[in-house]
Tab-separated table of C-alpha atoms and ligand atoms in Angstrom:
chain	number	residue	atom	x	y	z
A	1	UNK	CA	-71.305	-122.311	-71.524
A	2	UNK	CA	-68.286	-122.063	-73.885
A	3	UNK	CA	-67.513	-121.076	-77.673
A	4	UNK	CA	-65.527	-121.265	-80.333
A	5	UNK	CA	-63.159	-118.648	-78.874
A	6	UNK	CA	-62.947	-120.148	-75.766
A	7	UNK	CA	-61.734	-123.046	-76.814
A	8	UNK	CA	-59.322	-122.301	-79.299
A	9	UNK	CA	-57.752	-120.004	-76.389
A	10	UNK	CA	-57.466	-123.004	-74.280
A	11	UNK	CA	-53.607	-125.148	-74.002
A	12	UNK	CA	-53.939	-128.913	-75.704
A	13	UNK	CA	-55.382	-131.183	-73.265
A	14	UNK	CA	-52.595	-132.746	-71.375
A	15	UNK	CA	-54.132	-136.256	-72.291
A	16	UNK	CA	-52.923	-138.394	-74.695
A	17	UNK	CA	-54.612	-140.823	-76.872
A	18	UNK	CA	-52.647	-144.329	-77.188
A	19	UNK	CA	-55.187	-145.556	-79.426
A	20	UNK	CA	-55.414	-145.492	-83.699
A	21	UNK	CA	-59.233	-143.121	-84.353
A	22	UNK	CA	-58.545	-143.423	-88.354
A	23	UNK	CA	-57.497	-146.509	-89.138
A	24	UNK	CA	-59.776	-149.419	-90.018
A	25	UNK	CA	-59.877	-151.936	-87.637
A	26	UNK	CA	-60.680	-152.757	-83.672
A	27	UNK	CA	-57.802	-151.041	-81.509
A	28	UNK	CA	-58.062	-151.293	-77.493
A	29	UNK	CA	-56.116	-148.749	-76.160
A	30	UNK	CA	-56.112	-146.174	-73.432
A	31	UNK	CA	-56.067	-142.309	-72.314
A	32	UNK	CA	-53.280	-141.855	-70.876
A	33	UNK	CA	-53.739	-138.818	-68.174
A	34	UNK	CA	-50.295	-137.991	-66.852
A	35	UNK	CA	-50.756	-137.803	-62.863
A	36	UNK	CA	-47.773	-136.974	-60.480
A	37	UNK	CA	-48.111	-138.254	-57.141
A	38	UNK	CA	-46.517	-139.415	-53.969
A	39	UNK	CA	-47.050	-143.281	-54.668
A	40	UNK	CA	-45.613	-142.366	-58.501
A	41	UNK	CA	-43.987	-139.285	-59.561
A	42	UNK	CA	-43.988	-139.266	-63.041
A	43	UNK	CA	-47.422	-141.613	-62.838
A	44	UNK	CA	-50.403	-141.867	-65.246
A	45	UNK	CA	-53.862	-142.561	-65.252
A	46	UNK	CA	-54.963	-145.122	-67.864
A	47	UNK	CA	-58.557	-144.972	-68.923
A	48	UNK	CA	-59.453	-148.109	-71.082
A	49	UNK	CA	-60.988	-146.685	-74.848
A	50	UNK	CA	-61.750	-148.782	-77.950
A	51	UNK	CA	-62.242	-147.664	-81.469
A	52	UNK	CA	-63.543	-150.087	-83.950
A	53	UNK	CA	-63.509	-148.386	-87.547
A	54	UNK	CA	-64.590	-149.641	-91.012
A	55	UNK	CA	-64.886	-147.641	-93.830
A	56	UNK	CA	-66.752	-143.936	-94.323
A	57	UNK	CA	-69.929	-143.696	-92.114
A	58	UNK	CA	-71.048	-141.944	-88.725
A	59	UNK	CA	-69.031	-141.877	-85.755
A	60	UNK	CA	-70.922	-142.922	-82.161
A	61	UNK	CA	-69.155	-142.341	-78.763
A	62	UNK	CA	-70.259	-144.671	-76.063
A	63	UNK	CA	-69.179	-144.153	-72.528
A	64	UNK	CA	-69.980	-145.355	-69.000
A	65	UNK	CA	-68.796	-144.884	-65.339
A	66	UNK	CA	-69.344	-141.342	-65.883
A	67	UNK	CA	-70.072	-141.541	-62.254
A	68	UNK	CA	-67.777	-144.442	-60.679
A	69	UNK	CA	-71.148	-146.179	-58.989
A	70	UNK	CA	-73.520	-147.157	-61.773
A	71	UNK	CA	-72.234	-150.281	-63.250
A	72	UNK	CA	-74.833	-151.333	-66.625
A	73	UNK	CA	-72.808	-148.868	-68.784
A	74	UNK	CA	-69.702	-150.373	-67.652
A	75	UNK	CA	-71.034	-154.072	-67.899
A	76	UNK	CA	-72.609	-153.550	-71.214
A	77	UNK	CA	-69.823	-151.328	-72.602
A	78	UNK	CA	-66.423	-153.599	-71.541
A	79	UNK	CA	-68.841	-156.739	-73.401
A	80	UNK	CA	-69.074	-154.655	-76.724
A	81	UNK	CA	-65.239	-154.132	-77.026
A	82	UNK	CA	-64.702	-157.446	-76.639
A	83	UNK	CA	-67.249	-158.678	-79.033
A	84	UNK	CA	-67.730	-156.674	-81.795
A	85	UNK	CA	-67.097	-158.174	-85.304
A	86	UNK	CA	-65.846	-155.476	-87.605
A	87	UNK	CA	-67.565	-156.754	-90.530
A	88	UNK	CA	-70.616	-155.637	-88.833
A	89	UNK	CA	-69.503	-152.160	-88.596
A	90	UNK	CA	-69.855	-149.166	-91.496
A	91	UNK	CA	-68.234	-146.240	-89.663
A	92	UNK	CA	-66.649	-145.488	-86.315
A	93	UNK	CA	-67.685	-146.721	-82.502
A	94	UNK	CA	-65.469	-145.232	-79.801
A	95	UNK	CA	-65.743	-146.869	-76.809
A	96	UNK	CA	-65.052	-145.892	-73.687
A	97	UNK	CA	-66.604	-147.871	-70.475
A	98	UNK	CA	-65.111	-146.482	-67.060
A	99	UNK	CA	-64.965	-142.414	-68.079
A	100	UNK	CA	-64.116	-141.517	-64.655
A	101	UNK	CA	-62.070	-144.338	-64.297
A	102	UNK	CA	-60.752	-143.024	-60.801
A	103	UNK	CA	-64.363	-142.667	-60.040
A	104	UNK	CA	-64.973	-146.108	-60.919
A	105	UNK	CA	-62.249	-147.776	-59.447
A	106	UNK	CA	-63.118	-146.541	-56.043
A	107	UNK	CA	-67.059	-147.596	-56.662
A	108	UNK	CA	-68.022	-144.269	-56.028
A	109	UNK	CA	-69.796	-141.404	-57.495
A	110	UNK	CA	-66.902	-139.155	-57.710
A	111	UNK	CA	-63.641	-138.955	-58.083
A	112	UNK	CA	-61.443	-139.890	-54.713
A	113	UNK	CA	-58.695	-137.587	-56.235
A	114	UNK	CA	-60.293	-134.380	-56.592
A	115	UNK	CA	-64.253	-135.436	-55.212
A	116	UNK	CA	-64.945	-134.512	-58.971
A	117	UNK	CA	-68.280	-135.330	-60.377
A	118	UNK	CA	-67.555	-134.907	-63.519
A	119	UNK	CA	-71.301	-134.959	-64.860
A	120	UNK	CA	-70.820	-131.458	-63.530
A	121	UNK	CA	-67.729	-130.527	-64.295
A	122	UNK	CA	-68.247	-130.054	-68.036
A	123	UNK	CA	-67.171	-128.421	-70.554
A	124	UNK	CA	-63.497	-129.233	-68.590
A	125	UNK	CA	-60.695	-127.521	-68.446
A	126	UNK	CA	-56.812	-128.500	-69.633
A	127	UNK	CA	-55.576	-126.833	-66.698
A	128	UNK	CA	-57.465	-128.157	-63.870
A	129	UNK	CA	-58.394	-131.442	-61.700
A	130	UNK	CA	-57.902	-134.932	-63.251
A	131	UNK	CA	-62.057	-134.801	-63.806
A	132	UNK	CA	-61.817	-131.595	-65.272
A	133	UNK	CA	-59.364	-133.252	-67.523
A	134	UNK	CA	-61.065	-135.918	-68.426
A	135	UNK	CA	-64.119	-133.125	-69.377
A	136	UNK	CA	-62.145	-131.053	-71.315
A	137	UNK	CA	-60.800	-133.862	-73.015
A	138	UNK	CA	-63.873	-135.091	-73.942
A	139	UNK	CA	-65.324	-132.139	-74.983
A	140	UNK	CA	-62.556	-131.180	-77.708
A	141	UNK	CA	-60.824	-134.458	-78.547
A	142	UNK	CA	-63.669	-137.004	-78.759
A	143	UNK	CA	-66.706	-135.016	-78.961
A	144	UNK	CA	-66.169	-133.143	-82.285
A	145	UNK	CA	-65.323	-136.625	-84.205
A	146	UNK	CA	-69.017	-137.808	-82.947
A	147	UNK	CA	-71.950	-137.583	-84.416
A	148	UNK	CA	-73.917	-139.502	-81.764
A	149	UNK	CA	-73.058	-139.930	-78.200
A	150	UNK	CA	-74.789	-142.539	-75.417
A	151	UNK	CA	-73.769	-141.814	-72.366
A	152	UNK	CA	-75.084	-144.914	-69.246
A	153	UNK	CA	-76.265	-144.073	-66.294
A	154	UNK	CA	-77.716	-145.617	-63.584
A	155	UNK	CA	-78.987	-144.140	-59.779
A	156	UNK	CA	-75.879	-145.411	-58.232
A	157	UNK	CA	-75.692	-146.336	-54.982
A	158	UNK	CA	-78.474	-143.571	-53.432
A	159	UNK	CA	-80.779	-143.441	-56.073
A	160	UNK	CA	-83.267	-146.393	-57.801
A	161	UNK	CA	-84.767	-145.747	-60.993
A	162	UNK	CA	-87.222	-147.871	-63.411
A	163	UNK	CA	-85.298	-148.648	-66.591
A	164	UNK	CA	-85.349	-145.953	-69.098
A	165	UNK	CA	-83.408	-144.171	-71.908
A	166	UNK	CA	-83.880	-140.475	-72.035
A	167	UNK	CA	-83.166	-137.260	-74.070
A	168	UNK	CA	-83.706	-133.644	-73.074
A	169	UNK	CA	-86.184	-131.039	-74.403
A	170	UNK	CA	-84.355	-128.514	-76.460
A	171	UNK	CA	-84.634	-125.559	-78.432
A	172	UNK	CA	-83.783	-127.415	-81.720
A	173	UNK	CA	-86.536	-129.398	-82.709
A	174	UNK	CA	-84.799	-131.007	-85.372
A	175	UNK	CA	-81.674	-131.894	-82.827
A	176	UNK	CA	-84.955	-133.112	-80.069
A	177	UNK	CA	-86.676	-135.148	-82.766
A	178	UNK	CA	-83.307	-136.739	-83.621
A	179	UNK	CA	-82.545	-137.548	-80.129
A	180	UNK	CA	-85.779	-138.991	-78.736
A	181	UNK	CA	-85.924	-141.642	-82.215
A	182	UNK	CA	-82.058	-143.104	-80.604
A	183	UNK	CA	-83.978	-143.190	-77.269
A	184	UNK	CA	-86.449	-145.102	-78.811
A	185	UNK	CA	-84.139	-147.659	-80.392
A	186	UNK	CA	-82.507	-147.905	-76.878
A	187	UNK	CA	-85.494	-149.632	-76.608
A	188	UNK	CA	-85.418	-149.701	-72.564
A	189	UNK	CA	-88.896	-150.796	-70.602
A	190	UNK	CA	-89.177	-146.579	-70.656
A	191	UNK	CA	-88.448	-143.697	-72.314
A	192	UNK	CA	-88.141	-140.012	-70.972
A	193	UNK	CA	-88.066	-136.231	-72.238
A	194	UNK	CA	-86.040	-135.399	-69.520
A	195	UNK	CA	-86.271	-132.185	-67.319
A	196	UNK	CA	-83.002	-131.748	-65.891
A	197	UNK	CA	-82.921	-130.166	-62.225
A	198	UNK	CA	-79.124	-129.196	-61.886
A	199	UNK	CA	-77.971	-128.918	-66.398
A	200	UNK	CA	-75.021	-126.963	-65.382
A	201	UNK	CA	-71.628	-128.715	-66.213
A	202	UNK	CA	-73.476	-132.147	-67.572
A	203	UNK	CA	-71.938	-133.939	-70.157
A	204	UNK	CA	-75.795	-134.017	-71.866
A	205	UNK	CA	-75.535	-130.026	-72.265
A	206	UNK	CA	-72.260	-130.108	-74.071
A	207	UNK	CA	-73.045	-132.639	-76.435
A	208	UNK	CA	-76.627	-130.988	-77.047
A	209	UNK	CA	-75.099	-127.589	-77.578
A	210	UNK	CA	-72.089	-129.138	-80.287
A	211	UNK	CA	-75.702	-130.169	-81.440
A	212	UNK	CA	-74.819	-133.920	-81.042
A	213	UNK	CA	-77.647	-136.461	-81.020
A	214	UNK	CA	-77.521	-137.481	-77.241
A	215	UNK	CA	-79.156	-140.645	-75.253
A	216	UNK	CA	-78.962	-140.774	-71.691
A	217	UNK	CA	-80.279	-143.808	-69.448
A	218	UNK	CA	-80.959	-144.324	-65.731
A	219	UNK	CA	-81.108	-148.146	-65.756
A	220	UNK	CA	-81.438	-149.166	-62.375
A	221	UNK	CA	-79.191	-148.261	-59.440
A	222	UNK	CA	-78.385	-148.962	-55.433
A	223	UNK	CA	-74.890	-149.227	-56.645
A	224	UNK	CA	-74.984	-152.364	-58.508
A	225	UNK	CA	-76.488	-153.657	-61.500
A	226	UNK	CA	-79.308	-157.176	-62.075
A	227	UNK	CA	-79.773	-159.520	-64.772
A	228	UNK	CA	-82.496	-157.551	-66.525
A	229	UNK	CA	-80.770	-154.256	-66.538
A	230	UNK	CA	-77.379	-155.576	-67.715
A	231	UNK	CA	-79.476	-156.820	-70.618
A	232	UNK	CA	-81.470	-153.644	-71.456
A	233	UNK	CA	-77.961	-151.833	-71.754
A	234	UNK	CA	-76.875	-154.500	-73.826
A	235	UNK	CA	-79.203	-154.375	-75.892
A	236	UNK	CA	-79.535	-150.392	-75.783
A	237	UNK	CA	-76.433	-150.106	-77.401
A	238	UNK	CA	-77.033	-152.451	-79.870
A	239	UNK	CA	-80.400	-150.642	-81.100
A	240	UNK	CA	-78.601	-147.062	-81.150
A	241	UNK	CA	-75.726	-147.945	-83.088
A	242	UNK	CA	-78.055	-150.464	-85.808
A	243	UNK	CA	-80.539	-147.202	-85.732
A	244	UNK	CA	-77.177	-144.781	-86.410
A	245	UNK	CA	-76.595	-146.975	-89.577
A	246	UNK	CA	-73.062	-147.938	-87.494
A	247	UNK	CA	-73.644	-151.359	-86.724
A	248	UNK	CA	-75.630	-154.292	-89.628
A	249	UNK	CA	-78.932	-154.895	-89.341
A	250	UNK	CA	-82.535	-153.503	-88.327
A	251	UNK	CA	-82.880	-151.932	-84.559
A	252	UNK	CA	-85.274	-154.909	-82.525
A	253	UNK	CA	-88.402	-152.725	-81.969
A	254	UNK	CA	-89.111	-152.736	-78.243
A	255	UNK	CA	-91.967	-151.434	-76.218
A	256	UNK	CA	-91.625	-148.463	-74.663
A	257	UNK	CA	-93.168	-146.479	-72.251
A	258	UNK	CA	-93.287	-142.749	-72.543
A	259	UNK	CA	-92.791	-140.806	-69.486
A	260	UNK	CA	-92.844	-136.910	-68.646
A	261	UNK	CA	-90.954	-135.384	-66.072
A	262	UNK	CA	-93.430	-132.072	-66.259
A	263	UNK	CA	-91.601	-130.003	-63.758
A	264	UNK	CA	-90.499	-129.132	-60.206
A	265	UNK	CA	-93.398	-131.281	-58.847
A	266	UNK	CA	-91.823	-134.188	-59.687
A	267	UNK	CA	-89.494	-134.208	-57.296
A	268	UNK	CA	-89.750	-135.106	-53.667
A	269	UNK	CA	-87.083	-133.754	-51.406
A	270	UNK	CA	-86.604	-135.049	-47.350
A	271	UNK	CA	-87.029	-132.270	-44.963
A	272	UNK	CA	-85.714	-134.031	-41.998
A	273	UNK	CA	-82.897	-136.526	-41.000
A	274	UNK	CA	-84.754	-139.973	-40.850
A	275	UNK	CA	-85.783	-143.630	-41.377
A	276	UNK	CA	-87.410	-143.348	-45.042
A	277	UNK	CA	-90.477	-146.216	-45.458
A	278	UNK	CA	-91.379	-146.269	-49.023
A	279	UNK	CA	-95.059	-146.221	-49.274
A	280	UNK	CA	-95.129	-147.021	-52.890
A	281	UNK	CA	-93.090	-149.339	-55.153
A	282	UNK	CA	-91.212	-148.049	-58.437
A	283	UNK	CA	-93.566	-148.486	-61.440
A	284	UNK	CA	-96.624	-148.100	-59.177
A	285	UNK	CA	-99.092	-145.268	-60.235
A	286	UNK	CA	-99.539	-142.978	-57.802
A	287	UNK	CA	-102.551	-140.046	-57.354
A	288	UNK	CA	-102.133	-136.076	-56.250
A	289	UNK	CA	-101.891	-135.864	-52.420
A	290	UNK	CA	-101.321	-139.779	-52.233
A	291	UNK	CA	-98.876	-140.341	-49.543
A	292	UNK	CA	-95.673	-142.056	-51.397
A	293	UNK	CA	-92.893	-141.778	-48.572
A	294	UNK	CA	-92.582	-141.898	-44.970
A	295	UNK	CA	-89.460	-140.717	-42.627
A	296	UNK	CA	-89.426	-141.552	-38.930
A	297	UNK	CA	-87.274	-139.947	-37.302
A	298	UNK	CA	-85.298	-141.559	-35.373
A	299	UNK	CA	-83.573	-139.585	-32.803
A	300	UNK	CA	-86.203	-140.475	-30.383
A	301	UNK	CA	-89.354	-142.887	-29.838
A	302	UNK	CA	-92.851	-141.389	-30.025
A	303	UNK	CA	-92.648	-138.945	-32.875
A	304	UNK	CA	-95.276	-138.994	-35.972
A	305	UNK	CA	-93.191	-140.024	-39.118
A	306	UNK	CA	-92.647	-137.122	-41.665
A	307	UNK	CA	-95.315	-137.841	-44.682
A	308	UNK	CA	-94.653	-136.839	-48.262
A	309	UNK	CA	-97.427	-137.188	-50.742
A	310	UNK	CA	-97.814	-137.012	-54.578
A	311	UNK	CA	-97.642	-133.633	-55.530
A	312	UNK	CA	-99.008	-134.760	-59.146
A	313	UNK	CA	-100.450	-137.860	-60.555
A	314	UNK	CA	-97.976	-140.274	-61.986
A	315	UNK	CA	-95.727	-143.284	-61.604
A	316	UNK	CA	-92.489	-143.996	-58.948
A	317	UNK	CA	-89.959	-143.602	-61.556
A	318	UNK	CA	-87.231	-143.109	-59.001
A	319	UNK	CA	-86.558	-143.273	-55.404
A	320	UNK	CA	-83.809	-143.279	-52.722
A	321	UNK	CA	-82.364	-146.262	-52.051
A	322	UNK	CA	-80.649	-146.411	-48.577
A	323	UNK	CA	-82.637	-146.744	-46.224
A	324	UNK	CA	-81.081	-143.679	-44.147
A	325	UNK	CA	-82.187	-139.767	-45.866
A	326	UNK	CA	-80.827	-136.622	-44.499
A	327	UNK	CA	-82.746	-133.477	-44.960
A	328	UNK	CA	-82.393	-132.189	-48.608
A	329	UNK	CA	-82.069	-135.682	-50.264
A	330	UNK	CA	-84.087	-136.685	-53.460
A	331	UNK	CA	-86.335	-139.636	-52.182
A	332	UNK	CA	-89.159	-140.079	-54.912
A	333	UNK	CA	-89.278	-138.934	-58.704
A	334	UNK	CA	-92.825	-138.853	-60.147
A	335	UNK	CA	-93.115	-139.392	-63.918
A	336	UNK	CA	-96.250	-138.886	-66.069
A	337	UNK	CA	-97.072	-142.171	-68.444
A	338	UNK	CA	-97.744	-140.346	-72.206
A	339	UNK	CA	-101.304	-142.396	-73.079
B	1	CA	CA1	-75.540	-140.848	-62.786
């Protein structure tokens, strides 16, 4: 965790900005992250931003590609820029679809510069790896002009998840509230108050210490993105910024589903090296000691498969999606429906 002091302590991010944040209009620009390298010595990263600004009003950030693998955030995100009317705005929308843009460019998770996963490498730091650039620089140049931040994600290429928008429980009640009403005019199939596993270094806990209003989603995932969840980002970011008062017009209410992640239980890790067979499908409901996963293992012929069962009642709101696990992988998430 940082403060005040740390910050002010720290050099000016090395990144540079080639895009206008206070002047009325749409501007597509980029962040300009100087990298010196063999193949260019005096090179740059560019990471593709948009700012669309009208008039006084609240100021929403909206990134994807945070990890390089999960494509709705991208896909819904790169289809804004291009389309917004500025009429339709009161206010600010920064726009940025590809964060890690190395990341993204490479299709995978993290960075092929640094191996950077820069959903863990916040707050950032000036000084450090591109993705710790790209952290810090979010955290003290685009951050503080935000007042609400939705961030995509998806399971990327080793993780499937049933469509939802989420927020964490926090200490603030005021900040939670706040943050589970822009989940709600996501308006995604589901909704989740989020448990994180591994909060250390995540975008989320920056924002939600600044005190931002934060939306995460998980829309989806095996490294590519359908029909039906491109729309639900779409639409997602749509709702959040018409519920922010940013963008004209009345959020569509959407049905939502409520889910719980309740605690460690939720979570199903492999013990072995194996074969998984999914024994359930995601949205099914499952019961305690139901069996929801099986690995065979595969190193030899006549061996039981490995059995993992329910350790609560709930629904499949996530599983692995190769069809390979090593021991230690995440294969199922449970979720509990809110009746
Ligand atoms: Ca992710």
């Amino acid at each position: 965790m940082f403060g005040p002091a740390a910050i002010e302590n720290l050099p000016p991010s090395p990144m540079v900005a080639k895009v206008e944040f206070d002047r009325d209009g749409i501007h597509h620009g980029f962040l300009r992250m100087p990298y010196s390298r063999d193949d260019s010595a005096w090179g740059s990263i560019l990471i593709p931003i948009a700012v669309a600004k009208n008039g006084d009003g609240p100021t929403a950030l909206l990134t994807g590609g945070n990890h390089g693998d999960e494509y709705e955030g991208p896909i819904a995100l790169f289809d804004l820029a291009r389309s917004l009317k500025l009429d339709q705005v009161s206010g600010r929308i920064i726009i940025v679809p590809a964060l890690n843009y190395p990341a993204f460019r490479a299709g995978t998770r993290t960075s092929p510069i640094d191996k950077g996963n820069l959903n863990r490498s916040f707050p950032g730091r000036p000084f450090g790896n591109p993705t710790e650039k790209i952290a810090d620089f979010v955290t003290r140049d685009l951050l503080p002009m935000a007042d609400i931040v939705l961030d995509y994600h998806s399971g990327g290429r080793t993780l499937d998840f049933l469509p939802f928008a989420a927020a964490h429980i926090l200490d603030d009640k005021r900040q939670e509230a706040a943050c589970f009403a822009a989940v709600e005019a996501f308006g995604a199939p589901y909704s989740v108050k989020m448990l994180e596993i591994d909060a250390v270094g995540m975008f989320d806990t920056t924002a939600e210490t600044m005190g931002k209003v934060f939306v995460t989603t998980e829309l989806g995932g095996g490294g590519t993105a359908s029909a039906r969840t491109a729309q639900i980002a779409k639409r997602g970011a749509l709702g959040v910024l018409r519920h922010a008062g940013i963008l004209k017009g009345a959020p569509e209410k959407r049905p939502t589903k409520w889910l719980d992640m309740p605690g460690d239980d939720c979570f199903t890790f492999s013990e072995i090296d194996g074969l998984i067979e999914p024994l359930v499908d995601l949205g099914d409901a499952v019961v305690k000691g139901q069996p929801i996963a099986c690995a065979h293992p595969i190193d030899r012929t006549g061996v039981e498969p490995f059995t993992y069962t329910a350790k609560m009642d709930g629904v499949l709101a996530a599983r692995h999606f190769p069809g390979l696990v090593k021991a230690g992988d995440c294969i199922a998430v449970l979720g509990v429906l809110e009746t």
